[in-house]
Coordinates of C-alpha atoms in Angstrom, one line a residue:
X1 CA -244.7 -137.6 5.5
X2 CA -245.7 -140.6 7.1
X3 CA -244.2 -143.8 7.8
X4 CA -245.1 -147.1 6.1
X5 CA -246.8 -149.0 8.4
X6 CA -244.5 -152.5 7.7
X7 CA -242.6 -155.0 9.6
X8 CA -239.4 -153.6 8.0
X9 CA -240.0 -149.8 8.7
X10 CA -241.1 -150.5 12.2
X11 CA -238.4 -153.1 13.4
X12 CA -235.9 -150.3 12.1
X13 CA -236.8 -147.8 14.5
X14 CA -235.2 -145.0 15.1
X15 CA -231.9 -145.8 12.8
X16 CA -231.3 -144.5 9.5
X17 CA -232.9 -146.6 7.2
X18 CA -236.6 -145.8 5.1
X19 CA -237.8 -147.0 2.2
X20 CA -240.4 -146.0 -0.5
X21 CA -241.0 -142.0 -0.1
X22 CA -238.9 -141.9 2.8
X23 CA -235.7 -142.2 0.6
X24 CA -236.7 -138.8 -1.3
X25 CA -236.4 -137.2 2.4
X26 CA -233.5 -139.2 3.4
X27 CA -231.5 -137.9 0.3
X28 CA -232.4 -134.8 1.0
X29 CA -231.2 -135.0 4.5
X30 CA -228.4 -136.5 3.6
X31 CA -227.2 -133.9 2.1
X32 CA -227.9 -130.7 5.0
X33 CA -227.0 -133.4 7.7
X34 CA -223.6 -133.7 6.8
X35 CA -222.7 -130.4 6.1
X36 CA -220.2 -129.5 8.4
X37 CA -219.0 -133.0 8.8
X38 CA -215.3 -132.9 7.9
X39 CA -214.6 -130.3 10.5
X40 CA -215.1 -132.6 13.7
X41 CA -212.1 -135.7 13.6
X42 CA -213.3 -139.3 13.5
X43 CA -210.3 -140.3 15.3
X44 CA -211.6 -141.1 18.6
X45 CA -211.2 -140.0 22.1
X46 CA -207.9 -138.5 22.6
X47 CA -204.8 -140.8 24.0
X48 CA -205.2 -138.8 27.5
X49 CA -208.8 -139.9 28.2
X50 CA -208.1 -143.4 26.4
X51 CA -205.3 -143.5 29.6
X52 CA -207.3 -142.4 31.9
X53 CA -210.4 -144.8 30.9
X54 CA -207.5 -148.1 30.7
X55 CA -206.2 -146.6 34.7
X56 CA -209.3 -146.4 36.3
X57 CA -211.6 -149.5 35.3
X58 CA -213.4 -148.6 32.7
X59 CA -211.5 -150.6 30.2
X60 CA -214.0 -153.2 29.6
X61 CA -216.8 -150.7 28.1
X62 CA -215.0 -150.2 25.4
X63 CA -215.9 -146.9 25.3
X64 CA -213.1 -145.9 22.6
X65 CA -214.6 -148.1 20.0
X66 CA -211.5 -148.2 17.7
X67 CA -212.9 -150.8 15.6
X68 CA -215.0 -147.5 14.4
X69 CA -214.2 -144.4 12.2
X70 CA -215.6 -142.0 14.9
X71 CA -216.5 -144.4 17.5
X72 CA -216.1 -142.1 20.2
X73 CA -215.1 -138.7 20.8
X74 CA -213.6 -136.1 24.2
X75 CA -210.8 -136.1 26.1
X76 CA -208.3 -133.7 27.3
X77 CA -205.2 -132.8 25.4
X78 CA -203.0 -133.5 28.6
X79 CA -203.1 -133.6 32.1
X80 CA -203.0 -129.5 31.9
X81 CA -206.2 -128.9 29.6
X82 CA -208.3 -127.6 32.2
X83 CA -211.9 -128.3 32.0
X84 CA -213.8 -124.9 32.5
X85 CA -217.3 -125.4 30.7
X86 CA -219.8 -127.6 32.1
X87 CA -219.0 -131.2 30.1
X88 CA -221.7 -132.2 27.6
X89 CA -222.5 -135.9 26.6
X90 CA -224.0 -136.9 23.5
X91 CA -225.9 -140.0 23.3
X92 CA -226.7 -141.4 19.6
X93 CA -229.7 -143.3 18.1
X94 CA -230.1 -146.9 16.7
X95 CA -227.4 -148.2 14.2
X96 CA -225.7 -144.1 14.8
X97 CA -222.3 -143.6 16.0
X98 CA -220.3 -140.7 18.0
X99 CA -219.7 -138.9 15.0
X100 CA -219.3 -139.4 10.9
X101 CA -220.3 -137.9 7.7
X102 CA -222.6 -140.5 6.2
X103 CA -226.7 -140.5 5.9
X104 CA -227.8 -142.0 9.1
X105 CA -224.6 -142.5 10.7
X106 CA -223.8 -138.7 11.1
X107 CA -223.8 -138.8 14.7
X108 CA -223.2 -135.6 16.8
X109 CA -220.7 -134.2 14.2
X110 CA -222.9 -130.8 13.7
X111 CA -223.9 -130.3 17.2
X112 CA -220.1 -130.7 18.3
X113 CA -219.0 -128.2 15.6
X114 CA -221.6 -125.6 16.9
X115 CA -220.2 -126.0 20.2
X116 CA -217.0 -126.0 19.3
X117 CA -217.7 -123.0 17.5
X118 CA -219.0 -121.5 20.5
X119 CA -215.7 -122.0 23.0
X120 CA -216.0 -125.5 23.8
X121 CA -213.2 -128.1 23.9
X122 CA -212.8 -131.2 23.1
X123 CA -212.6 -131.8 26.8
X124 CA -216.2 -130.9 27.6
X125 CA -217.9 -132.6 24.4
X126 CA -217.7 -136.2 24.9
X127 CA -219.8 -139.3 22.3
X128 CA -219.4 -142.8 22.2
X129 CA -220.7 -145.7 20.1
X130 CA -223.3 -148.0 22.4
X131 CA -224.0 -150.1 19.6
X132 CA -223.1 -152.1 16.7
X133 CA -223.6 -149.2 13.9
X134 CA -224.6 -151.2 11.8
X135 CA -228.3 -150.8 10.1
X136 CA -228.4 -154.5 9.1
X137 CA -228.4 -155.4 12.7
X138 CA -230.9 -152.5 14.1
X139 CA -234.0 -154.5 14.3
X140 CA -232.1 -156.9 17.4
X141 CA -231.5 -153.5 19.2
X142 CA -233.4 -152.8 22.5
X143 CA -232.9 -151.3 25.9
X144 CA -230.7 -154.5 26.8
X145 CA -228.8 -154.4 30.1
X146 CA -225.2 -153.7 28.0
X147 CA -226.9 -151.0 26.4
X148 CA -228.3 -149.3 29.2
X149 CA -225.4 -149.9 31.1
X150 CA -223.0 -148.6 28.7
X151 CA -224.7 -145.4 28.3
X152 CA -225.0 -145.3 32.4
X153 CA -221.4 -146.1 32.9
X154 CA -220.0 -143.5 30.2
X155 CA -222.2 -140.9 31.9
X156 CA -220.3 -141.5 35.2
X157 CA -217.2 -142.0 33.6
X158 CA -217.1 -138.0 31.8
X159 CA -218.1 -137.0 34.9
X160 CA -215.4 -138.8 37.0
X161 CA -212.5 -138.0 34.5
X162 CA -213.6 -134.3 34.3
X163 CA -214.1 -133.7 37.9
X164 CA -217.6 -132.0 36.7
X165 CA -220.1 -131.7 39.5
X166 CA -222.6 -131.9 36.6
X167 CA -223.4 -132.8 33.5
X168 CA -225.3 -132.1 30.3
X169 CA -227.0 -134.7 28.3
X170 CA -228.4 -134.7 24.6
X171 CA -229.9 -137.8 23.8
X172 CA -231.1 -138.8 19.8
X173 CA -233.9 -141.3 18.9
X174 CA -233.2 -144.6 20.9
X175 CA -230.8 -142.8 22.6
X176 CA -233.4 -141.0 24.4
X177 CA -234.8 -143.6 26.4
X178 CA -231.4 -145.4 27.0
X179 CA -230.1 -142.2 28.7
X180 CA -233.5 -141.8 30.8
X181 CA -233.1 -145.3 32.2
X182 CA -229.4 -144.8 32.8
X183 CA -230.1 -141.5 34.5
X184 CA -233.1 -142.7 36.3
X185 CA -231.0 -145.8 38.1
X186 CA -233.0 -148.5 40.0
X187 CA -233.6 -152.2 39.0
X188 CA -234.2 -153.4 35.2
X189 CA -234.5 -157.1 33.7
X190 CA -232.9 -158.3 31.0
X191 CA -233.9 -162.1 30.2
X192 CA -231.4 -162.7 27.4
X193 CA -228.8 -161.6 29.6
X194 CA -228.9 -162.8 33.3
X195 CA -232.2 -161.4 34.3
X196 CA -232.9 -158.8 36.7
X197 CA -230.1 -156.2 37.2
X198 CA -229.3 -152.8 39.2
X199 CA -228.7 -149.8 37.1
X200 CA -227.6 -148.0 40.2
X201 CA -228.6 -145.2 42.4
X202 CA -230.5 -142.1 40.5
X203 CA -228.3 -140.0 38.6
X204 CA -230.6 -136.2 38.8
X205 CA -228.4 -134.7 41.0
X206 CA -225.5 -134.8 38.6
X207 CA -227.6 -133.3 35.0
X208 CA -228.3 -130.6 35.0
X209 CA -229.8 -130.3 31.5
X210 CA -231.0 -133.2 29.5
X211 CA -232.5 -132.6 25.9
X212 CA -234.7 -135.5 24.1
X213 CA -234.6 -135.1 20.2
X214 CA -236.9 -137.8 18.7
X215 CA -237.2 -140.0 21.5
X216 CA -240.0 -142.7 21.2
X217 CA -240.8 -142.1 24.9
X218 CA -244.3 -143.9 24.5
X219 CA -243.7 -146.2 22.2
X220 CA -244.0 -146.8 17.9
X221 CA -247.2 -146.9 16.5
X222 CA -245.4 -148.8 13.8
X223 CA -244.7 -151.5 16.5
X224 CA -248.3 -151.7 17.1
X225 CA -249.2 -152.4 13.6
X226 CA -246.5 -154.6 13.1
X227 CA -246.5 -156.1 16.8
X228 CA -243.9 -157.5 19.0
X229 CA -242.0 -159.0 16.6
X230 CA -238.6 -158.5 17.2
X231 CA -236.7 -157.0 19.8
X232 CA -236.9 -153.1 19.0
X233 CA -240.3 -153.2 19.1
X234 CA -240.7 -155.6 22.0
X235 CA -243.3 -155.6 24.7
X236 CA -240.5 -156.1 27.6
X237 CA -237.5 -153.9 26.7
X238 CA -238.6 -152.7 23.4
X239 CA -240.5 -149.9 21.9
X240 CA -244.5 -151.3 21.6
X241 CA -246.6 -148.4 22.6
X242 CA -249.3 -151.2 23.4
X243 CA -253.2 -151.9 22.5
X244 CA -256.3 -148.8 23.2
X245 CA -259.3 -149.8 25.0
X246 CA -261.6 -148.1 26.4
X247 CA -259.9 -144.9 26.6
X248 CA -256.9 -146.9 28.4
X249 CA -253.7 -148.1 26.8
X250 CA -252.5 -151.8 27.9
X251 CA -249.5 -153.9 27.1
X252 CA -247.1 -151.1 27.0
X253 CA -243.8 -152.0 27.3
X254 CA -242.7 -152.4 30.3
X255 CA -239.6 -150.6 30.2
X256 CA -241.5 -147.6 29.1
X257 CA -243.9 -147.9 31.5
X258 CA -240.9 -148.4 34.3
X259 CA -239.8 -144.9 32.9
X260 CA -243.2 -143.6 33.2
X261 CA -243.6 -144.7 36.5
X262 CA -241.7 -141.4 37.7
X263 CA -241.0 -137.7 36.0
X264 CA -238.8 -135.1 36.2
X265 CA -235.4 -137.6 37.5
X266 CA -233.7 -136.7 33.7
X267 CA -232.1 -133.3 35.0
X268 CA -232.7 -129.6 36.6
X269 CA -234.3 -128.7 32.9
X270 CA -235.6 -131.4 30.3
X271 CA -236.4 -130.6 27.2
X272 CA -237.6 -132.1 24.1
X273 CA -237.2 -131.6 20.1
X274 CA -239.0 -133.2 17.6
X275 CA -241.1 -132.8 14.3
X276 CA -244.8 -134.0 13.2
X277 CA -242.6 -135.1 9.5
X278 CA -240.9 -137.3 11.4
X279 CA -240.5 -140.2 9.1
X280 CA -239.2 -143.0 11.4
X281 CA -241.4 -142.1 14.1
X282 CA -243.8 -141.3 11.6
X283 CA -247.9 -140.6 12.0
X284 CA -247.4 -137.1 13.1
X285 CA -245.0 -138.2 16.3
X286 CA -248.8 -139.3 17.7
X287 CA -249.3 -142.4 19.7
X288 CA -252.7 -142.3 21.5
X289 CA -253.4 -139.1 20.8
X290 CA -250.1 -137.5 22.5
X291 CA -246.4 -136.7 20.7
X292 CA -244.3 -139.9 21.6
X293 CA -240.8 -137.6 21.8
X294 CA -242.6 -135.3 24.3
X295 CA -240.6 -136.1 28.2
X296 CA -243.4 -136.2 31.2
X297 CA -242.5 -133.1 33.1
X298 CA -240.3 -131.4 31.0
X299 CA -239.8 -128.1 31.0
X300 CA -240.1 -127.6 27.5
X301 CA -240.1 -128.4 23.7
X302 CA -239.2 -127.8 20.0
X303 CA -241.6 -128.7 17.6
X304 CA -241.2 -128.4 14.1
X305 CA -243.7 -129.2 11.8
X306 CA -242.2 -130.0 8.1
X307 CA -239.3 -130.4 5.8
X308 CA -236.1 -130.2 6.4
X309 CA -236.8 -131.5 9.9
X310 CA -237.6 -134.9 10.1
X311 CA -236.2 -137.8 12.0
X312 CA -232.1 -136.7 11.7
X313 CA -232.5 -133.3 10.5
X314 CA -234.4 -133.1 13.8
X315 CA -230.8 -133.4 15.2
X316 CA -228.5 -132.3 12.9
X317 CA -230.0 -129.0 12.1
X318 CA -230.8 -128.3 15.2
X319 CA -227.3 -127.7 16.7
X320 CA -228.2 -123.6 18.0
X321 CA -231.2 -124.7 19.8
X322 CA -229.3 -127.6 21.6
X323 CA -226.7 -125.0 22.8
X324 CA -229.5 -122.3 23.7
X325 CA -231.1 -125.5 26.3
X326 CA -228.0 -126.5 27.2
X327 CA -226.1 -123.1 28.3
X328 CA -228.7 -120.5 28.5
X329 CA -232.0 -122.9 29.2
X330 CA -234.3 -120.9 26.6
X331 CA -235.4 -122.6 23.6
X332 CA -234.6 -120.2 20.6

C-alpha cells in the first residue's frame, strides 16, 4: 500500500486520516485497533495526580485535558499507592489522544491494557493529549515550541510526581520526534511563537528505554512531492525530508537535522517499530533510500512488512513487543 502522493495526504501526516485505497485499510484497522478499547477508562488522570499537578506548578500545561474523553491518563489512587514498577509514558501521534476507542484517535488504550494486564498500575502508565485531536486541524501541527515543551514538561512531571529515577518512553508517529527533541534538551526556534527558546538540559540520564513506532525521523516523502506547504511538512519545524543531489540530501528540515545532529541521547536502549505498508508514511517507510521510522543509533527494530500492520496497527497491535523493549529489552 502506498500513499497518494497529494497535498491532502501529505499535510495530514501521521494523524488518522487517508483517503482513496487507504480507507479499505483504515476500516480494517479500525476494527483490530480498538479491540480492547472499553477496558481502559477515558476519564482522565486520577484526582490525586490532578492535585498534585495543580500543587506543584504544573497547572498551566494542562496536562489533564478535561475538555477531552481520554485526554489524559496515570495517577496514583492516593497518597499510599506505592509506585513499584518503573513509570511508562506514552506519547501520541498527530490529531491522537491519551486514549479512546475510535479509528485514529485510539490512542494508547491497547498498549495500557497489555500492561495492565501484566501488573502495571495506573500509577506507572501515564498519556496525555499534546494537541488539539482534532483531524481537521492536523495539517497546522508541527514541532512548535508548546508542543515540544508540553511533551518535555509532562516527561519531568511523571518523573517528579513518581519519585522514578527513570523513565520509559513509547512515542507514536509525530510523537516520535516531539519526544526526541524533548529528551534531547538544548535550544530550538519557534518563529510563530517568540523565536528561539531553551528546551532544557538533556534528559538521557532519566530513560531508560525509549521505543519509536512510526516516527518520520527523516522526514515525508509526501512532503517532498507536495513541498513545504503547510506547517507539518515545513522546512523549519516540520516534516520535509528535503531535495537529492548528487548523492546528498539538502533542505532538510532543520529541526530534523538538529535531531540528527547527535545519536543515542533518547535512552539506555532505543528502539524502533514500523511497517513497509505503512500507509501514512507510505512508499515502503523509504526516504532516500533508508526507513524514515528507523532511530540513528538504536539498538534495535521491528519491522513488519504487510497487513494488519500499517500506520496505527503498527501501534495498536503491537502492545507485547512494546512490553518485551520496555521490561525485558528483547524484541519478541
Amino acid at each position: 500500500m502506498r500513499l497518494r502522493p497529494s497535498l491532502y495526504l501529505a499535510s495530514t501526516l501521521l494523524l488518522g486520516i487517508t483517503t482513496g485505497c487507504g480507507e479499505d485499510i483504515a476500516s480494517h484497522e479500525e476494527a483490530l485497533g480498538a479491540v480492547e478499547a472499553a477496558a481502559v477508562s477515558t476519564s482522565g488522570a486520577t484526582t490525586h495526580f490532578r492535585s498534585w499537578l495543580s500543587s506543584n506548578g504544573y497547572g498551566s500545561y494542562d496536562f489533564v485535558r478535561a475538555d477531552l474523553s481520554g485526554g489524559s491518563y496515570g495517577g496514583k489512587a492516593s497518597a499510599s499507592d506505592k509506585v513499584t514498577k518503573q513509570p511508562v509514558i506514552f506519547i501520541h501521534g498527530n490529531s491522537d489522544k491519551a486514549v479512546g476507542s475510535i479509528f485514529g484517535q485510539t490512542g494508547w488504550t491497547s498498549s495500557i491494557e497489555y500492561f495492565h494486564s501484566r501488573g502495571y498500575k495506573t500509577s506507572e502508565l501515564y498519556a496525555t493529549t499534546w494537541g488539539p485531536a482534532n483531524a481537521l486541524q492536523s495539517p497546522n501541527q508541527y514541532h512548535s515550541k508548546q508542543h515540544v515543551m508540553k511533551v518535555r514538561k509532562f516527561i519531568e512531571a511523571v518523573k517528579a510526581y513518581t519519585g522514578a529515577s527513570k523513565v520509559d518512553i513509547i512515542a507514536h508517529s509525530m510523537g516520535v520526534t516531539l519526544a526526541r527533541k524533548a529528551i534531547m534538551g538544548g535550544t530550538a526556534h519557534d518563529a510563530a511563537d517568540g523565536g528561539s527558546y531553551n528546551v532544557g538540559a538533556p534528559l538521557t540520564s532519566s530513560v531508560d528505554t525509549f521505543v519509536g513506532i512510526a516516527g518520520a525521523n527523516l522526514g515525508l516523502t509526501s512532503c517532498y512531492l507536495s513541498g513545504p506547504t503547510t506547517p507539518t511538512c515545513g522546512s523549519t519545524n516540520g516534516l520535509y525530508p528535503g531535495y537529492l543531489s548528487w548523492g546528498s540530501v539538502y533542505g532538510r528540515s532543520s529541526y530534523l537535522n538538529d535531531l540528527r545532529s547527535k545519536s543515542g541521547y533518547e535512552g539506555a536502549f532505543r528502539y524502533s517499530i514500523y511497517s513497509t505498508a505503512d500507509e501514512i508514511i507510505g512508499y515502503d517507510g523509504i526516504v532516500y533510500g533508508e526507513y524514515t521510522s528507523r532511530i540513528p543509533g538504536q539498538t534495535g527494530e521491528k519491522r513488519y512488512t504487510g497487513y494488519p500492520y500499517g500506520h496505527f496497527n503498527s501501534k495498536d497491535l503491537t502492545a507485547e513487543v512494546q512490553y518485551g523493549m520496555v521490561v525485558n529489552h528483547t524484541i519478541p
